[in-house]
XYZ file of C-alpha atoms in Angstrom:
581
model
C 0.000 0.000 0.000
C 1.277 3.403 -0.438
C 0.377 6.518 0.510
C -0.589 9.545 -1.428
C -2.520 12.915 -1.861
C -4.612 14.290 -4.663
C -6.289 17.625 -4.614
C -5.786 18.296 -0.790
C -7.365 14.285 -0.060
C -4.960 12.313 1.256
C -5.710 8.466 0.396
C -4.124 5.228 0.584
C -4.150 2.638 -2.598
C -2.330 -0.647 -3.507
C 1.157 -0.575 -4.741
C 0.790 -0.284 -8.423
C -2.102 1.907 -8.780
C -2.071 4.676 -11.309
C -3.032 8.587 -10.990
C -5.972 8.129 -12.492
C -6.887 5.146 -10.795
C -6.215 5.959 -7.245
C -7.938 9.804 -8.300
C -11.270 7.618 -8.818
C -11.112 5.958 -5.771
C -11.081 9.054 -3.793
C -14.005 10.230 -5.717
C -11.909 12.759 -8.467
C -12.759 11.943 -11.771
C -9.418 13.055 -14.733
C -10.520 13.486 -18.000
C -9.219 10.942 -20.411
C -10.324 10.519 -24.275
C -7.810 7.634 -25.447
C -7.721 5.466 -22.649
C -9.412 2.521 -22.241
C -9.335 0.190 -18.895
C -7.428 -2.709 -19.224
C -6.993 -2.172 -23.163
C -5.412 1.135 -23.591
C -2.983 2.785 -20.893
C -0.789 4.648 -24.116
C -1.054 8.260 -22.944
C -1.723 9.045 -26.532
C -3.811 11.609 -26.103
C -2.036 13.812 -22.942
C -5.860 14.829 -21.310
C -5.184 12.904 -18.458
C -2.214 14.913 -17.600
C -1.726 15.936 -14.291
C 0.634 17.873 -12.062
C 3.157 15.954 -9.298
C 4.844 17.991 -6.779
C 8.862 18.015 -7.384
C 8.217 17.139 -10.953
C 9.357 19.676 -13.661
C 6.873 18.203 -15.937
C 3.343 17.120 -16.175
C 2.609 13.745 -16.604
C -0.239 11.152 -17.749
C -2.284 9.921 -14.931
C -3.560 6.989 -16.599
C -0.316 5.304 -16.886
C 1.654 6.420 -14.136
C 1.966 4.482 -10.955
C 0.689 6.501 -7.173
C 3.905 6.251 -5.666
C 4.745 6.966 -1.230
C 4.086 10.576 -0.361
C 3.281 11.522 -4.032
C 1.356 14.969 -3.663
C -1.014 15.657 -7.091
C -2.590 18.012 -8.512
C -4.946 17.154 -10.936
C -6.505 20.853 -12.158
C -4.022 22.969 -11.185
C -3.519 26.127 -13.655
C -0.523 24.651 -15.432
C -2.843 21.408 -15.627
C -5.692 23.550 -17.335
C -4.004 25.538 -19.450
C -1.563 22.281 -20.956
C -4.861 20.369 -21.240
C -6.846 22.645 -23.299
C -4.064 23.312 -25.534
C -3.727 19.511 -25.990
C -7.417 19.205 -27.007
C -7.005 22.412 -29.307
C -4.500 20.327 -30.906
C -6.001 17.160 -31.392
C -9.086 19.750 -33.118
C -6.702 20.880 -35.372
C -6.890 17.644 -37.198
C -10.386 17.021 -36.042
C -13.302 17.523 -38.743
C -15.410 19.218 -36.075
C -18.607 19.467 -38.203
C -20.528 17.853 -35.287
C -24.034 18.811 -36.852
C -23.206 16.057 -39.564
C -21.833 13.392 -37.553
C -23.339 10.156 -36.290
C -21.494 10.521 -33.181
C -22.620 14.292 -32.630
C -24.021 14.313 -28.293
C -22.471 10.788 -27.823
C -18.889 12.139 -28.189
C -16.177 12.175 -25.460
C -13.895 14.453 -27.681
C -17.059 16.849 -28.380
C -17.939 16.627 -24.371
C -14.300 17.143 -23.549
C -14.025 20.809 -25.847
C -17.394 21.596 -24.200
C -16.222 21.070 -20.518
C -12.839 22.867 -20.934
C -15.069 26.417 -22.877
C -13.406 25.528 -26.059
C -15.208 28.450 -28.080
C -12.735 28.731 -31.007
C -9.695 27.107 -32.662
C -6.136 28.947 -32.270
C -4.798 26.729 -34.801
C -4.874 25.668 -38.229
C -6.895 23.018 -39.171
C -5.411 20.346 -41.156
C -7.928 17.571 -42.619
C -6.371 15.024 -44.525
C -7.895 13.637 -47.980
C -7.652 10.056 -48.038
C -11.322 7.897 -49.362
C -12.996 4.792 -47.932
C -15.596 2.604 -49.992
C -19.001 4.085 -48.944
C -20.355 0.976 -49.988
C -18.425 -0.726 -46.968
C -20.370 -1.793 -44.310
C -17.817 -0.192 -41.696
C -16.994 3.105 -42.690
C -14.034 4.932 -41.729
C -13.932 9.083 -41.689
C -10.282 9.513 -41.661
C -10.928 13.702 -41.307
C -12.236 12.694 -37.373
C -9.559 10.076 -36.387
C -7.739 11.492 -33.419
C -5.106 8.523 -33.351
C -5.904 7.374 -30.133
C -5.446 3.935 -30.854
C -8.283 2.722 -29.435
C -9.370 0.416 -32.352
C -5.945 -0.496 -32.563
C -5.926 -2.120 -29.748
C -9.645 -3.828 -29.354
C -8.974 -5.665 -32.749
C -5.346 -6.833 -31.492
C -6.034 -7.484 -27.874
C -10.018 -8.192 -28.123
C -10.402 -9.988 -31.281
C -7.280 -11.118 -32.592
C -7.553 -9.940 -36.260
C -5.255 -6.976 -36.364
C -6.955 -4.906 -39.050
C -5.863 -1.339 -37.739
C -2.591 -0.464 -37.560
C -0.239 2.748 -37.175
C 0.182 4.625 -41.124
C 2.979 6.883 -41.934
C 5.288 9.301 -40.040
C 5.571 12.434 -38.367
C 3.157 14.881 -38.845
C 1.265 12.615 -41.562
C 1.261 9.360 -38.848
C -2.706 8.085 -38.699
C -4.310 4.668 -37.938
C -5.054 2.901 -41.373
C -5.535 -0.678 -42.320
C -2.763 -2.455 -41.741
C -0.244 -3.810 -44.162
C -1.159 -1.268 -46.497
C -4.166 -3.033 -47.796
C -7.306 -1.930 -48.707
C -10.380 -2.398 -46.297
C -11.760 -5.064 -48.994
C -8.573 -6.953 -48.715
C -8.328 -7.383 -45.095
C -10.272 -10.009 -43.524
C -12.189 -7.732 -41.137
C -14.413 -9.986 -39.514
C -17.107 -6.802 -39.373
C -17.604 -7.347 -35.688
C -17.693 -3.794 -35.083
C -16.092 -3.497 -32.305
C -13.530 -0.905 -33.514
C -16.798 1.125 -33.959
C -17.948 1.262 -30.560
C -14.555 1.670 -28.809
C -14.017 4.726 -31.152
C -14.163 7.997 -28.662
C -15.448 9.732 -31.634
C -17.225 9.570 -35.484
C -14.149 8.223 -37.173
C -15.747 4.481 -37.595
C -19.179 3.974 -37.998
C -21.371 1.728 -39.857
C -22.538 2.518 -43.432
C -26.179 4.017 -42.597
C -28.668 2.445 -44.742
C -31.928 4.673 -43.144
C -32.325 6.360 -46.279
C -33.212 2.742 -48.140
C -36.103 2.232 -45.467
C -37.695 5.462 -46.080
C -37.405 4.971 -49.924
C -38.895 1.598 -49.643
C -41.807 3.143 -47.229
C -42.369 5.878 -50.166
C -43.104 3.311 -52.510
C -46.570 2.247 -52.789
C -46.350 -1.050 -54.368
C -43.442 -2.310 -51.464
C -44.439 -4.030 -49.021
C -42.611 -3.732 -46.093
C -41.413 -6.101 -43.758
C -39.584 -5.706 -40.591
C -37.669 -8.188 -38.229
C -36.541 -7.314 -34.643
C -33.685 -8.889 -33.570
C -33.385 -10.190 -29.812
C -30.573 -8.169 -28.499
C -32.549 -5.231 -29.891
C -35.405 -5.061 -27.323
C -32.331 -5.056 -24.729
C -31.022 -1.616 -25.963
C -32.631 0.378 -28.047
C -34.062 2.714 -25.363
C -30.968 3.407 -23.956
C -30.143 6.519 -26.520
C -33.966 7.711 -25.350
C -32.994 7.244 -21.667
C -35.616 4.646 -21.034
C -34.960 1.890 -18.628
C -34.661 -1.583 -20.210
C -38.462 -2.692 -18.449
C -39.821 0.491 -20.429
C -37.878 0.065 -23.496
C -39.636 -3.291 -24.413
C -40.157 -4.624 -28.138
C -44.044 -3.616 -27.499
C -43.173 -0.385 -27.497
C -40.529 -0.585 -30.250
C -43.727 -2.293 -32.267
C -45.465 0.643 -31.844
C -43.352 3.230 -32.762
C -42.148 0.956 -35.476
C -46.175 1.493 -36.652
C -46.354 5.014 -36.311
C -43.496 4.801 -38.950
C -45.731 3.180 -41.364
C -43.942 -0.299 -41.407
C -46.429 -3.009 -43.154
C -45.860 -5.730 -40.966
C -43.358 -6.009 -37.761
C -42.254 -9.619 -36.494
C -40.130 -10.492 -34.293
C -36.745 -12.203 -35.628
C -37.510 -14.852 -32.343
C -39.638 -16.442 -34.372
C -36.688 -17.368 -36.847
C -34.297 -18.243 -34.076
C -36.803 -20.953 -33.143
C -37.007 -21.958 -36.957
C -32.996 -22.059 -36.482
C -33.094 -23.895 -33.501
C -35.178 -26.685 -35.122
C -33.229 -26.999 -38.078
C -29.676 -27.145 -36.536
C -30.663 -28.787 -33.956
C -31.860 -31.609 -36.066
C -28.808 -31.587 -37.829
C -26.824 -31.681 -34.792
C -28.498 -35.072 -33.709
C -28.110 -36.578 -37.360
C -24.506 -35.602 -37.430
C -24.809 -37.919 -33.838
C -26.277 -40.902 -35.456
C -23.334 -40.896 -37.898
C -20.732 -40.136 -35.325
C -17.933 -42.047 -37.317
C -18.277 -40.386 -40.495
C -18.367 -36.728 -39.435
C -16.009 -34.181 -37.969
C -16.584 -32.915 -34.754
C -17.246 -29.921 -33.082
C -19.909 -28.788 -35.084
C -19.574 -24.864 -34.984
C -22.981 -22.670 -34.517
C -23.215 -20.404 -38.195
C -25.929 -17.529 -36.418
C -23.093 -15.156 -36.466
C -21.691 -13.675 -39.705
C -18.743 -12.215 -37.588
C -17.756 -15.383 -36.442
C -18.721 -17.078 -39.716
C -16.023 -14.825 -41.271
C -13.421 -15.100 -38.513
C -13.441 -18.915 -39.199
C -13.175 -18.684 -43.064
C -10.315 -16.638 -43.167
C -8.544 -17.932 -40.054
C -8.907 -21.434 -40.485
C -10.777 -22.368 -43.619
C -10.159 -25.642 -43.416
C -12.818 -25.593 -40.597
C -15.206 -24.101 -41.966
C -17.048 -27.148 -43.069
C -17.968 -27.826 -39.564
C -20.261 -24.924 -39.474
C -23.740 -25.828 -39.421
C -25.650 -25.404 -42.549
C -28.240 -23.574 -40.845
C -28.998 -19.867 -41.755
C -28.665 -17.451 -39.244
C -32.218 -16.274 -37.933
C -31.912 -12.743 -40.145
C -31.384 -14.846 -43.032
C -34.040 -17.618 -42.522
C -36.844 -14.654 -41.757
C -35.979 -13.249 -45.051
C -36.492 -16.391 -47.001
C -39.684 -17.481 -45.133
C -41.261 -13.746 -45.302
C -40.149 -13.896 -49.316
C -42.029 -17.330 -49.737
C -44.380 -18.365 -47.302
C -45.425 -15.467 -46.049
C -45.832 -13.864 -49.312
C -48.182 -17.186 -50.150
C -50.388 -16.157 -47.307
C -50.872 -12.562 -48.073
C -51.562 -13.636 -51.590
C -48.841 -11.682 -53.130
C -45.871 -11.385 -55.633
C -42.568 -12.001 -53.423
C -41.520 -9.224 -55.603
C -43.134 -6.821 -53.662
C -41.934 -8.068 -50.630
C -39.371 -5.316 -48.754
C -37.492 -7.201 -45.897
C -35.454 -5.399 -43.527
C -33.343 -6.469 -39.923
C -33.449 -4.521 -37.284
C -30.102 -5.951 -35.780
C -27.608 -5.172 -33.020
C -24.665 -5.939 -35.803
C -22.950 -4.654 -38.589
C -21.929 -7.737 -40.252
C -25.210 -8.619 -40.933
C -25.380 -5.773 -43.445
C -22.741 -8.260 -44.888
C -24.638 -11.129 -44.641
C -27.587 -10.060 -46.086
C -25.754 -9.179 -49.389
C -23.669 -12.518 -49.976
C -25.012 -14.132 -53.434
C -25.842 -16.775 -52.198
C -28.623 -15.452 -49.485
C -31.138 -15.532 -52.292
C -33.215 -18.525 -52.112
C -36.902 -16.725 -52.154
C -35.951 -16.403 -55.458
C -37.127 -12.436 -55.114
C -33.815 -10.304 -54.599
C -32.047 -10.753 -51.732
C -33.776 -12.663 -48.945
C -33.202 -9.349 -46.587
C -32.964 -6.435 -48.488
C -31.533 -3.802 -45.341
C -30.036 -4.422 -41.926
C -30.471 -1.375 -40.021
C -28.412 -1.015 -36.829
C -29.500 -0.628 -32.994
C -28.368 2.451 -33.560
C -29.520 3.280 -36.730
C -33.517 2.058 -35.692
C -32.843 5.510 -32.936
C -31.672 7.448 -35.312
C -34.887 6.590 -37.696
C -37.409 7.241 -34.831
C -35.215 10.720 -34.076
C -36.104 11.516 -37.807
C -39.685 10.390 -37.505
C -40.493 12.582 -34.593
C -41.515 9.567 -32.622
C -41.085 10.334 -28.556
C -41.251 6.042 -27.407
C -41.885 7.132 -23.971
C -45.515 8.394 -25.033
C -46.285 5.317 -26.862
C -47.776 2.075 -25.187
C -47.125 -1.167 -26.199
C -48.272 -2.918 -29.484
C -47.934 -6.299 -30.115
C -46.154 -8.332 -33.412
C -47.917 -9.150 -36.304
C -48.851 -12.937 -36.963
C -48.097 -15.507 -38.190
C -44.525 -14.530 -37.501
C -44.439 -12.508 -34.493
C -44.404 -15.536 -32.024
C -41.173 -16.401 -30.242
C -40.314 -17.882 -27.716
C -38.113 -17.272 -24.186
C -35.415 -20.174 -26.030
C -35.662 -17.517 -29.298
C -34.923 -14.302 -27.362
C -32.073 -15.758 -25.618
C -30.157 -16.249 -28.827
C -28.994 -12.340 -28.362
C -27.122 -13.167 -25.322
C -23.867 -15.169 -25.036
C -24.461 -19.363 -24.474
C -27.980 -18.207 -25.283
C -28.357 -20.231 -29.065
C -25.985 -23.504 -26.461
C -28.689 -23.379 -23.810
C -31.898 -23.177 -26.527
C -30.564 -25.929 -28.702
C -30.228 -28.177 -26.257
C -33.445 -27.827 -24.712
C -34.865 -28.709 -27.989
C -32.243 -31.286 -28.563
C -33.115 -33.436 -25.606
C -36.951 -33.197 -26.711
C -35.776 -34.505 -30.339
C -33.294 -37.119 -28.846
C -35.629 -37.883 -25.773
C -39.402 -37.288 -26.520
C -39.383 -35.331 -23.423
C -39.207 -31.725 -22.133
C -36.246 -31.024 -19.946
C -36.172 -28.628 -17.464
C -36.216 -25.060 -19.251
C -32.816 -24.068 -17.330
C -31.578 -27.918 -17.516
C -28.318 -26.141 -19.496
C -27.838 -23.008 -17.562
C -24.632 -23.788 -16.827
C -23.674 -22.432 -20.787
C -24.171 -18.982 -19.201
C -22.264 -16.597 -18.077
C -18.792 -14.047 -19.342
C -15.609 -16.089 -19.076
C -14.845 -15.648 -22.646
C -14.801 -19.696 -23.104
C -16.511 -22.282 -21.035
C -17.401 -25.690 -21.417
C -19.966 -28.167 -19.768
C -20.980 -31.610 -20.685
C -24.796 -33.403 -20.287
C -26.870 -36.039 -21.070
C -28.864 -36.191 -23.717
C -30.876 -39.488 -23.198
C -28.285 -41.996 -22.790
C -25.551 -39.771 -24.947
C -23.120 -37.597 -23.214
C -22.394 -34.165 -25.045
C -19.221 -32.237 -24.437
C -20.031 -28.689 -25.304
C -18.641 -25.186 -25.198
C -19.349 -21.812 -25.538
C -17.259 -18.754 -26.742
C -17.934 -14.983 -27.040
C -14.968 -12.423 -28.558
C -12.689 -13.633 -31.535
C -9.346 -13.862 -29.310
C -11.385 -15.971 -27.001
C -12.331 -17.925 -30.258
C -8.828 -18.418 -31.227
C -7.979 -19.818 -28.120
C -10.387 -22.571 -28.074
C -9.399 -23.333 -32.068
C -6.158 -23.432 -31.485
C -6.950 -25.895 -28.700
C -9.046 -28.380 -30.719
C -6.183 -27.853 -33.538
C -3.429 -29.083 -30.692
C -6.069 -31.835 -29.574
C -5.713 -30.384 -25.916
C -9.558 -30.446 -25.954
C -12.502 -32.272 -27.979
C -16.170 -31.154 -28.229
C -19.386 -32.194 -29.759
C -20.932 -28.796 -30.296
C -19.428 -25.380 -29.968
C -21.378 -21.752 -29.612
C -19.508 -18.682 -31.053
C -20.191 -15.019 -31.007
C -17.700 -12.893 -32.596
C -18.711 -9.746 -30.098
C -17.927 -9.558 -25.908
C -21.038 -10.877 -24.475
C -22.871 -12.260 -27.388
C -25.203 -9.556 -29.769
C -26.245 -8.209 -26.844
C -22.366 -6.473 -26.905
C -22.996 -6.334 -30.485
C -20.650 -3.613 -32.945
C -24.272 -1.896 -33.901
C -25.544 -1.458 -30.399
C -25.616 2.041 -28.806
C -22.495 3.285 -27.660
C -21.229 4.370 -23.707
C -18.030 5.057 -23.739
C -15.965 3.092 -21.285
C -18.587 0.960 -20.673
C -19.551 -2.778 -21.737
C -22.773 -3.696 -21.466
C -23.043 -7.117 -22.724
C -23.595 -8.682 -19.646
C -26.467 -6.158 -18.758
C -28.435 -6.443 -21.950
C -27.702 -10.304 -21.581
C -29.401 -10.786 -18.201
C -32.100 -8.446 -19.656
C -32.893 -11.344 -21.945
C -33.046 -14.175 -19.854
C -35.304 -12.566 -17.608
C -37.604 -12.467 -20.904
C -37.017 -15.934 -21.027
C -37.849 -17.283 -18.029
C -40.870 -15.110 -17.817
C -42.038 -16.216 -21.162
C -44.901 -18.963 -21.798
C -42.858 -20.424 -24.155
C -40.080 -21.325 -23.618
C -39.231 -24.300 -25.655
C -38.645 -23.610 -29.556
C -40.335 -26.746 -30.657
C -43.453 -25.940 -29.060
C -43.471 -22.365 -31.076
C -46.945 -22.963 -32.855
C -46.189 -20.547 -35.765
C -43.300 -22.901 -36.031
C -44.704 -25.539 -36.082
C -47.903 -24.147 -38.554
C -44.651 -22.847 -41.213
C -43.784 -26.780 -41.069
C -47.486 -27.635 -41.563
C -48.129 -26.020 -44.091
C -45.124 -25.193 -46.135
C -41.512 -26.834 -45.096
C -42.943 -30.078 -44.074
C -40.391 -31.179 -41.543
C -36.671 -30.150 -40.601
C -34.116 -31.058 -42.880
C -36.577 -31.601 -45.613
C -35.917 -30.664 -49.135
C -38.346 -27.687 -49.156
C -36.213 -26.685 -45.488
C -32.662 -27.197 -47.265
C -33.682 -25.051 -50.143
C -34.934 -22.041 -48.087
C -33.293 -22.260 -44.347
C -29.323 -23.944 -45.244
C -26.772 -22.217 -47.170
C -23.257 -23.643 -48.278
C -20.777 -21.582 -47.045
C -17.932 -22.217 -49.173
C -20.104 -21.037 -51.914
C -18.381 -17.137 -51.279
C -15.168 -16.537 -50.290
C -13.464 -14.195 -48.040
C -10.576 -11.953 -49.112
C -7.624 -14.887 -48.097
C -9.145 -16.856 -49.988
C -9.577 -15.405 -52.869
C -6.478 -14.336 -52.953
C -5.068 -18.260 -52.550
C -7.292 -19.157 -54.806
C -5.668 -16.624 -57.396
């Protein structure tokens, strides 16, 4: 322990605790804009500087250590004045046009000028000129990067895929892809991670808002709109709503007062998913000697990507199954465009999803099997669906709740867990053991797939067969337990990935708090859906089960390949195209 004072409060911390640390404890909050806790401790930015008596110099409280009888001052004059000319600096470079920026009131750099009475710039701007692909999903604004390093280091540390790195030198140094590729040749997994660790506007996802208010202007669309789990588990937070308000009732009806057609809830596809791969789980079972084992969960595109380009020779393992975006899509574009009597044509499909990838996903060639366009024509963020009801004028807090439209607004507590990390684990089993057994198990039978440690593992019975499973969440995490299997230190039967921290409820297109994770919030948000749903099995969904009725006959018939599988070495990634030049 060591002793210390800051601002006049003396205060004792544990040997090894920084400035800015030990400042918190004692209730004194330093402003910071490039660090991050436990990611990013750089002092890139010099905010965080403070003063330390017997010290010529100032120095950066988020990476310095509290050391015996240190005396600090952390808004002293000199502190003031350095600070605000550091932040003047760092605006220099800064496209400042906050009335045009997706970040604009959610910005620490903004919030930061505004606390220290910024009112003008002392010094030049200079803006570079580089392009990105607006047709990217993840969009990069090199005119706002402030080179904190931020994304840097959540891609290296985080997720393992080391798309960002340091660009040029001197006065002309930024953060770029690395190895001086283009964004299309790097295999960016499109977890968007970057995005939401980014202090400011400099990544955000291609906004696609425009499309759904084209598509609600035309009179001969129909339009169609899916709500993802992990959506009903955020999207209030930008309105200030607590997550009991903020429920997909009242996202329904402001979705309505929008003019939507028809709002279901993408549950109802999670269950369709659940069905299908878990039947295909169990026949991979009866053949035990002639397949390859883990099989991998394919409901995330991030992770879907990840595994092509990291270890393609894996990526056969990956269920067939569609994600539940992808299998709405195809359904809406064919059976429920046989119900309503209509021309698939006409059909308009869009996600509202907590992801970026997905705006990926939805545009591989292959994700056409409605034979009507693409199966999902737009995948609209978390953050994007605020920004739409901003536009509209809609105030959610005035609105009651609405329910889904039917057939395909029924889901069930196994369905709305699939947003939350171990949640698609814990929901295919409990259908599993009804498929293998005949019998219901106990709804939270498999809770022990829950939880944060970024890889876990758990075996069960499933009748008289024991399964060996495991569950992981974040791409480094993901690496670790595939380089595992590759080194035969470990063996499963069936493995859960999510390419984001916490599952989609941590998802790259979820509203931002900076500093904060709230995966693990959002995530016990959902399960308390679930265990106070009805349903809460996703083979006792009876819109489910009427789709297989009526139209797809049973899982893993020919009607169900056609529509709800895809092969996914039908598109490649970048690496591989590039190998297979």
């Amino acid at each position: 322990m060591v002793k210390l004072t800051i601002d006049g409060t003396e205060l004792q911390v544990k040997d090894g605790t920084t400035i800015l640390d030990a400042a918190l404890q004692a209730g004194i909050h330093i402003p910071t804009l490039c660090y991050l806790k436990k990611l990013n401790k750089i002092g890139a930015c010099r905010v965080c500087m403070v003063e330390v008596e017997g010290n010529s110099k100032l120095v950066t409280a988020c990476n310095t250590r509290a050391s015996e009888g240190m005396i600090v001052h952390t808004n002293s004059p000199k502190v003031r004045k350095t600070r605000k000319i550091n932040v003047e600096l760092i605006l220099s470079q800064h496209d400042s046009n906050c009335a045009i920026c997706a970040r604009s009131g959610n910005c620490t750099l903004q919030k930061l000028s505004n606390d220290l009475g910024i009112l003008e710039m002392p010094f030049e701007k200079q803006l570079p000129k580089t392009k990105w692909n607006p047709d990217y999903p993840l969009i990069r604004d090199y005119k706002k990067c402030i080179k904190c390093m931020r994304c840097v280091q959540v891609c290296d540390k985080v997720q393992s895929l080391h798309i960002w790195d340091v660009a040029g030198t001197g006065s002309r140094t930024t953060v770029d892809v690395s190895l001086n590729r283009k964004i299309e040749e790097a295999d960016c997994a499109l977890c968007g991670q970057c995005i939401t660790h980014c202090p400011v506007g400099a990544l955000r996802e291609r906004d696609d808002v425009d499309k759904v208010l084209e598509a609600l202007a035309d009179p001969d669309k129909i339009t169609v709109v899916q709500m993802a789990p992990a959506v009903r588990a955020a999207w209030g937070e930008e309105f200030g709503l607590s997550r009991e308000f903020a429920t997909a009732g009242r996202l329904v009806a402001a979705l309505r007062r929008i003019g939507f057609s028809y709002i279901f809830d993408t549950d109802f596809s999670a269950d369709l998913t659940i069905m299908e791969e878990g039947s295909e789980f169990l026949e991979k079972l009866k053949h035990r000697d002639e397949e390859t084992f883990p099989m991998f969960t394919s409901c995330c595109p991030g992770w879907v990507r990840f595994l092509k380009s990291q270890y393609p020779d894996m990526a056969g393992q990956l269920s067939t199954a569609k994600s539940p975006q992808q299998m709405f899509g195809a359904v809406a574009k064919s059976y429920y465009a046989s119900l309503l009597n209509v021309d698939p044509a006409r059909i308009f499909c869009i996600s509202l999803m907590p992801c970026v990838a997905k705006k990926q996903e939805c545009a591989l060639p292959v994700m056409n099997d409605a034979h009507a366009g693409q199966d999902v024509d737009v995948v609209l963020t978390t953050r994007e669906v605020d920004r739409l009801l901003r536009a509209e004028h809609i105030v959610p807090a005035e609105l009651p709740e609405e329910d889904f439209d039917m057939p395909l607004g029924i889901g069930t507590g196994a369905g709305v867990i699939f947003g939350a990390t171990g949640g698609v684990m814990e929901a295919a089993l409990r259908s599993a053991y009804y498929l293998a057994t005949g019998s219901n198990p106990d709804p939270d039978a498999f809770r022990a797939v829950r939880g944060m440690e970024g890889w876990r593992e758990s075996e069960f019975m499933l009748g008289d067969t024991k399964l060996k499973v495991a569950v992981a969440h974040g791409l480094g995490n993901a690496r670790k337990l595939i380089e595992a299997l590759r080194r035969g230190e470990v063996s499963y039967d069936f493995v859960e990935v999510m390419a984001c921290p916490g599952g989609c409820a941590g998802g790259g297109g979820q509203p931002i708090h900076d500093g904060e994770e709230l995966g693990g919030v959002r995530g016990s948000r959902l399960y308390t859906l679930d265990k106070s749903s009805t349903l809460r099995f996703s083979h006792e969904n009876p819109s489910v089960l009427k789709c297989y009725e009526d139209y797809l006959g049973a899982p893993l018939s020919h009607r169900a390949h056609e529509l709800l599988h895809t092969d996914h070495s039908a598109w490649k990634m970048p690496a591989e195209q590039k190998n297979a030049e």
